[in-house]
Short mmCIF file of C-alpha atoms in Angstrom, two decimals:
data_model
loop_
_atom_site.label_atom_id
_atom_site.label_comp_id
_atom_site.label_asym_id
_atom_site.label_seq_id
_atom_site.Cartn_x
_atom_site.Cartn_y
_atom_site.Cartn_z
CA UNK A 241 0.00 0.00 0.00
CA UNK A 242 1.43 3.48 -1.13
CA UNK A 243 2.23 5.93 1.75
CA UNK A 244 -0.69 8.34 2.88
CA UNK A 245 1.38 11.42 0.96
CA UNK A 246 1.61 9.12 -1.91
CA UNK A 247 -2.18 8.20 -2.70
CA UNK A 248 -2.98 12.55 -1.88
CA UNK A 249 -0.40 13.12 -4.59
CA UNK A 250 -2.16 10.66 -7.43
CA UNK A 251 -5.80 11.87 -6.14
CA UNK A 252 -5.00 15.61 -6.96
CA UNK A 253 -3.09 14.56 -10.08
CA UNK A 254 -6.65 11.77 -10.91
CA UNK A 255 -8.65 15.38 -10.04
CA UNK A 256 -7.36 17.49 -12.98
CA UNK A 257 -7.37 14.39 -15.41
CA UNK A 258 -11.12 14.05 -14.17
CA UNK A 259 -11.92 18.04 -15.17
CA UNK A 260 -10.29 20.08 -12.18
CA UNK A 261 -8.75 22.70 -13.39
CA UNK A 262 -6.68 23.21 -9.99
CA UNK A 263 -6.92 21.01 -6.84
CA UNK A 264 -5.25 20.84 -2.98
CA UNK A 265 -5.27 19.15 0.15
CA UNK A 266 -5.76 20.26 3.56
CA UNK A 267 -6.23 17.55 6.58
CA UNK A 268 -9.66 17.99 7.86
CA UNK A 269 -8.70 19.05 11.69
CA UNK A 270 -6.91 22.82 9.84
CA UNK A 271 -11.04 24.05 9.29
CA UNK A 272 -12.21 23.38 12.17
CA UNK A 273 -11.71 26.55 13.86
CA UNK A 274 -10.50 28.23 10.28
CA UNK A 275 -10.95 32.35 10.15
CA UNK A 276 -14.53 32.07 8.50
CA UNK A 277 -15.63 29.44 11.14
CA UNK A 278 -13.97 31.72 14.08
CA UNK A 279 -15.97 35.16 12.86
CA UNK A 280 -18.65 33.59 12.56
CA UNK A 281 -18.89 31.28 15.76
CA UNK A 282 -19.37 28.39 13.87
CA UNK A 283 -17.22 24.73 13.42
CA UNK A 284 -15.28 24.90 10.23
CA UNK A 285 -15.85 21.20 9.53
CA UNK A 286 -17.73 18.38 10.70
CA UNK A 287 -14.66 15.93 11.03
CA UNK A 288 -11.40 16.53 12.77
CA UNK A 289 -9.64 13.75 10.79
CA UNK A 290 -9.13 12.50 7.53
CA UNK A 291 -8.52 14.93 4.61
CA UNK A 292 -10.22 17.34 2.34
CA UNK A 293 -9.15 17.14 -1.42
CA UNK A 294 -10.68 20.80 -2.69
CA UNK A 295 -11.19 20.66 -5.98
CA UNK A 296 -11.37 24.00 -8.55
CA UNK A 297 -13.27 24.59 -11.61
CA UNK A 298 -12.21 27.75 -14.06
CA UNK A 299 -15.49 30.09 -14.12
CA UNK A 300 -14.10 32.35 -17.29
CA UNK A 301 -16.21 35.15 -19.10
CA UNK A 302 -16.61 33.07 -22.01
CA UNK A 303 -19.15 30.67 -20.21
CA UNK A 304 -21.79 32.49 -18.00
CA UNK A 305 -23.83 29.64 -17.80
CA UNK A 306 -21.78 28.02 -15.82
CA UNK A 307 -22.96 30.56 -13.17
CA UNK A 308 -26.66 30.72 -13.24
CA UNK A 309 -27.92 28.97 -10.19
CA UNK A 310 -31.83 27.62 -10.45
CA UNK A 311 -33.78 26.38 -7.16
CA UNK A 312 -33.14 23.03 -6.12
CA UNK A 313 -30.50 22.31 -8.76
CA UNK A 314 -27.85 25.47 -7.85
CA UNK A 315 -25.22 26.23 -11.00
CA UNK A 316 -24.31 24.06 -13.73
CA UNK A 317 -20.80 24.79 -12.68
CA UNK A 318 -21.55 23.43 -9.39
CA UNK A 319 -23.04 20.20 -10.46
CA UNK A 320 -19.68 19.61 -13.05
CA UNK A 321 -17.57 19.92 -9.63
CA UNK A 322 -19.99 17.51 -7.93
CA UNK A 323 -19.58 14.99 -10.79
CA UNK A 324 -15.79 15.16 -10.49
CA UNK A 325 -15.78 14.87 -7.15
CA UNK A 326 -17.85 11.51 -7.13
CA UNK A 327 -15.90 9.88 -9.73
CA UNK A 328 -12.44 10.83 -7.52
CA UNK A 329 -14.34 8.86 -4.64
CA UNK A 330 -15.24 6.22 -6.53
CA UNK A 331 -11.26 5.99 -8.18
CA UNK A 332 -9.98 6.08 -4.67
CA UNK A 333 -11.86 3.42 -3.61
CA UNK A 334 -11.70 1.24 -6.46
CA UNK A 335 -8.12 2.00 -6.88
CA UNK A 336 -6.96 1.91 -2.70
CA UNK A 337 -10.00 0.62 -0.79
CA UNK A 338 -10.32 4.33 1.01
CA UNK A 339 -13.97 5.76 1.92
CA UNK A 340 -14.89 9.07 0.33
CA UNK A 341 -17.38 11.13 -0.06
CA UNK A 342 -18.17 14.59 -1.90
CA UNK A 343 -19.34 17.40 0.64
CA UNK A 344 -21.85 19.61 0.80
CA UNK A 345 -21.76 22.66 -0.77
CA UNK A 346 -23.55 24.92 2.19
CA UNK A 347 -22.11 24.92 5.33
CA UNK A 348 -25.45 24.47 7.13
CA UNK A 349 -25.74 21.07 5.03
CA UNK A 350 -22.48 19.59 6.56
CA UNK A 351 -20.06 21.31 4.40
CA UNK A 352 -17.40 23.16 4.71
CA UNK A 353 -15.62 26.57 4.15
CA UNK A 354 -14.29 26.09 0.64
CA UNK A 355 -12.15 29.25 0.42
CA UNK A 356 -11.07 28.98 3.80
CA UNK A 357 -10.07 25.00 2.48
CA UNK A 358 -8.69 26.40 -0.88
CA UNK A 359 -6.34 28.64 0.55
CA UNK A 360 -5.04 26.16 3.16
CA UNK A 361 -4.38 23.71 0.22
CA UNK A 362 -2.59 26.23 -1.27
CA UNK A 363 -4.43 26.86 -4.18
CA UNK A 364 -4.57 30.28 -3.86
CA UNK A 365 -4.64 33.59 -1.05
CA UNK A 366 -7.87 35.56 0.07
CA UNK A 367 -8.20 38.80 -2.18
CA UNK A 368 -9.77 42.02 -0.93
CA UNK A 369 -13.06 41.36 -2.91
CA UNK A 370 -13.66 38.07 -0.38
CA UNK A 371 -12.53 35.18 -3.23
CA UNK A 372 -9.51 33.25 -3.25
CA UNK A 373 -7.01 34.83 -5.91
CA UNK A 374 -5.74 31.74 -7.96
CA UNK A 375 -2.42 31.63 -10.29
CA UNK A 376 -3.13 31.93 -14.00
CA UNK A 377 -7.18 32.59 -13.39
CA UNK A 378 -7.84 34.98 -10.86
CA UNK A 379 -10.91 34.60 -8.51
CA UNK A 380 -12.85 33.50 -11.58
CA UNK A 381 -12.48 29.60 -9.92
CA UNK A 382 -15.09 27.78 -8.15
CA UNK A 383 -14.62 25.18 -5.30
CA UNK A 384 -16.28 21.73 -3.76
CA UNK A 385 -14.21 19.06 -1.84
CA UNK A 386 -14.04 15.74 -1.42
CA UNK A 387 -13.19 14.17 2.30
CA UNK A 388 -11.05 11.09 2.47
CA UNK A 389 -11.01 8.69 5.14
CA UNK A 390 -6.89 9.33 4.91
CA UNK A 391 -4.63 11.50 7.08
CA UNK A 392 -2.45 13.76 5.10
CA UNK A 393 0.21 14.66 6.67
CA UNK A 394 1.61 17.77 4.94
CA UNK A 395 0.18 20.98 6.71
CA UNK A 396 -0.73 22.91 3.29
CA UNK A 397 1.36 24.41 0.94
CA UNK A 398 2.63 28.14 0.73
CA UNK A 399 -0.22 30.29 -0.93
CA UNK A 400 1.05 32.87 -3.58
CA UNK A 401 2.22 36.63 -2.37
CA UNK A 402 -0.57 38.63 -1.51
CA UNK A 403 -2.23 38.95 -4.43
CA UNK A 404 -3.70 42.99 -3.53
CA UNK A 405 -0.94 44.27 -2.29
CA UNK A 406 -0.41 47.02 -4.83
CA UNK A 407 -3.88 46.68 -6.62
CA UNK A 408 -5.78 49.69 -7.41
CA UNK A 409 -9.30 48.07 -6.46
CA UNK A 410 -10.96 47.62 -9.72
CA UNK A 411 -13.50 45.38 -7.64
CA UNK A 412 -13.86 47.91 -4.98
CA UNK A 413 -14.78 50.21 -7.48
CA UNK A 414 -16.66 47.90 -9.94
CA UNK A 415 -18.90 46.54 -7.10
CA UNK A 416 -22.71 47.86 -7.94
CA UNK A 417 -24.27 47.12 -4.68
CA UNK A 418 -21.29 49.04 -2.65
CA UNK A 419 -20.22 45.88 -0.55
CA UNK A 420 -16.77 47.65 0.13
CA UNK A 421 -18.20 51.00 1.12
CA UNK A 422 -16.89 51.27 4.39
CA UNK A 423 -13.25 49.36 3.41
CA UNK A 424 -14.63 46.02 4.72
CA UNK A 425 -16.28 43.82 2.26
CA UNK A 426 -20.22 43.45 3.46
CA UNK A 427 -21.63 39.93 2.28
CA UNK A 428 -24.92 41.39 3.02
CA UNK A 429 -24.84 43.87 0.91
CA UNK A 430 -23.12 41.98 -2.16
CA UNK A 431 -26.05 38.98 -1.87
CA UNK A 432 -28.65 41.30 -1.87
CA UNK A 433 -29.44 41.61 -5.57
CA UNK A 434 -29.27 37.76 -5.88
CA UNK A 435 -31.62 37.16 -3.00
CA UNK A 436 -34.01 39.71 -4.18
CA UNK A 437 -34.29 37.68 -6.96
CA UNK A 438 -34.59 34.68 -5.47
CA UNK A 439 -37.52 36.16 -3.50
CA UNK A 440 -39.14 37.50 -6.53
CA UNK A 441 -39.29 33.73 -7.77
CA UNK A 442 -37.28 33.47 -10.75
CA UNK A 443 -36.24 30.48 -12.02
CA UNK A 444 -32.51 31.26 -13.15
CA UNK A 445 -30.67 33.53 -11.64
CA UNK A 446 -27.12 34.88 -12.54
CA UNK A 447 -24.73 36.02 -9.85
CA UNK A 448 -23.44 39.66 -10.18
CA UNK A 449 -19.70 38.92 -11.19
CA UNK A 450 -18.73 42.40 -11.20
CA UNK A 451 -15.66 42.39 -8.73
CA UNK A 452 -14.44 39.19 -10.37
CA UNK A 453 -14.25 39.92 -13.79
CA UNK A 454 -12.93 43.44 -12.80
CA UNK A 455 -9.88 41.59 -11.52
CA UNK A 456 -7.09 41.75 -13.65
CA UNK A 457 -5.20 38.62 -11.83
CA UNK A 458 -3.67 36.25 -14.09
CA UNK A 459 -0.14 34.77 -12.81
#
C-alpha cells in the first residue's frame, strides 16, 4: 500500500485528469476553527480527521452559464464539480479501498468553508473582494471538496504573495451594490441583488460577477 502522501499526490493529479482545473489538500482538523468558522462562531468542519481534497473549476467570461444557479439544482458549474468529485471517490476506492465522499456545498448542510479550504491547500490567497485569488485565473475559480477517510500529513502548501498588495481596487470600485463601502467587504450587501431575486421567484438567476471579472489577476 502506497504511503498516505503518496495516494494525496495521485488523487489531486486523478482530479485534474477528471476536469479540475486546480486542486489541494488540507487535513480535515486545519477548518475546524478556520478564520470564517472563528468570525462567525461556527465549526469549520464536521470531522477533525481525515482529509479534504478541494477541488477548482475555471469560471471564465466566455461561459456564463456556468454561473446561473436555479432552485433546487444550484449552478451548472456546481453540479460539473460535484460529478468530479464523485468519480475521484469512486477511483480512490476502487483504486486503494479508502472511503470518500463529496461534501456539501452549504455549510449548514455539513459542508465546509471552501475558500477557507482552498487557501489552506494552497491553491490560492484571500483577495480584498472576499474570493480566493488563484495563479493563471484569478478569482474567476469555483470550489467543492471531497473528504477522504486518509490523514495527510503535509500541513498545506505556501499560498502565492498577496495577491492585492499594490492593486488599485478595480473590484472595490466595480462593485454595484457598494459591498466595500466602508473598506470592509459586506456579504450582506453583495447577496442582496441575488436574493431579491430569489424572492421575486425566478427560475434562473445569474450572480453579479462584477468584482471578479474586474480583476485583472492572471499569474
Amino acid at each position: 500500500m502506497p504511503a498516505n502522501r503518496e495516494i494525496i499526490d495521485a488523487a489531486l493529479e486523478k482530479a485534474r485528469d477528471l476536469g479540475a482545473d486546480v486542486a489541494g489538500a488540507v487535513p480535515a482538523g486545519r477548518l475546524v476553527d478556520c478564520p470564517s468558522a472563528v468570525a462567525e462562531g461556527a465549526c469549520g468542519s464536521p470531522a477533525d480527521r481525515g482529509t479534504y481534497i478541494v477541488l477548482g473549476l475555471s469560471h471564465g467570461p466566455e461561459h456564463p452559464e456556468l454561473d446561473l444557479w436555479e432552485e433546487g439544482r444550484g449552478t451548472s458549474g456546481d453540479r460539473i464539480l460535484a460529478g468530479i468529485g464523485r468519480n475521484l471517490a469512486r477511483w480512490l476506492s476502487e483504486c486503494y479501498g479508502i472511503s470518500a465522499r463529496v461534501v456539501p456545498y452549504q455549510v449548514e448542510d455539513g459542508g465546509i468553508y471552501l475558500k477557507d479550504a482552498a487557501c489552506f491547500a494552497g491553491i490560492g490567497r484571500m483577495g480584498r473582494n472576499n474570493l480566493v485569488i488563484v495563479p493563471r485565473y484569478g478569482p474567476r475559480v469555483r470550489f467543492r471538496a471531497v473528504w477522504v477517510d486518509l490523514d495527510h500529513p503535509a500541513e498545506g502548501l505556501p499560498g502565492p504573495a498577496l495577491p492585492c498588495a499594490d492593486c488599485e481596487g478595480y473590484c472595490t470600485r466595480a462593485c454595484p451594490m457598494g459591498a466595500f463601502e466602508t473598506g470592509l467587504y459586506s456579504r450582506e450587501r453583495c447577496l442582496a441583488r441575488m436574493n431579491a431575486d430569489k424572492a421575486a421567484g425566478k427560475e434562473r438567476i445569474d450572480h453579479c460577477r462584477a468584482c471578479e471579472l474586474a480583476c485583472p489577476t492572471r499569474d
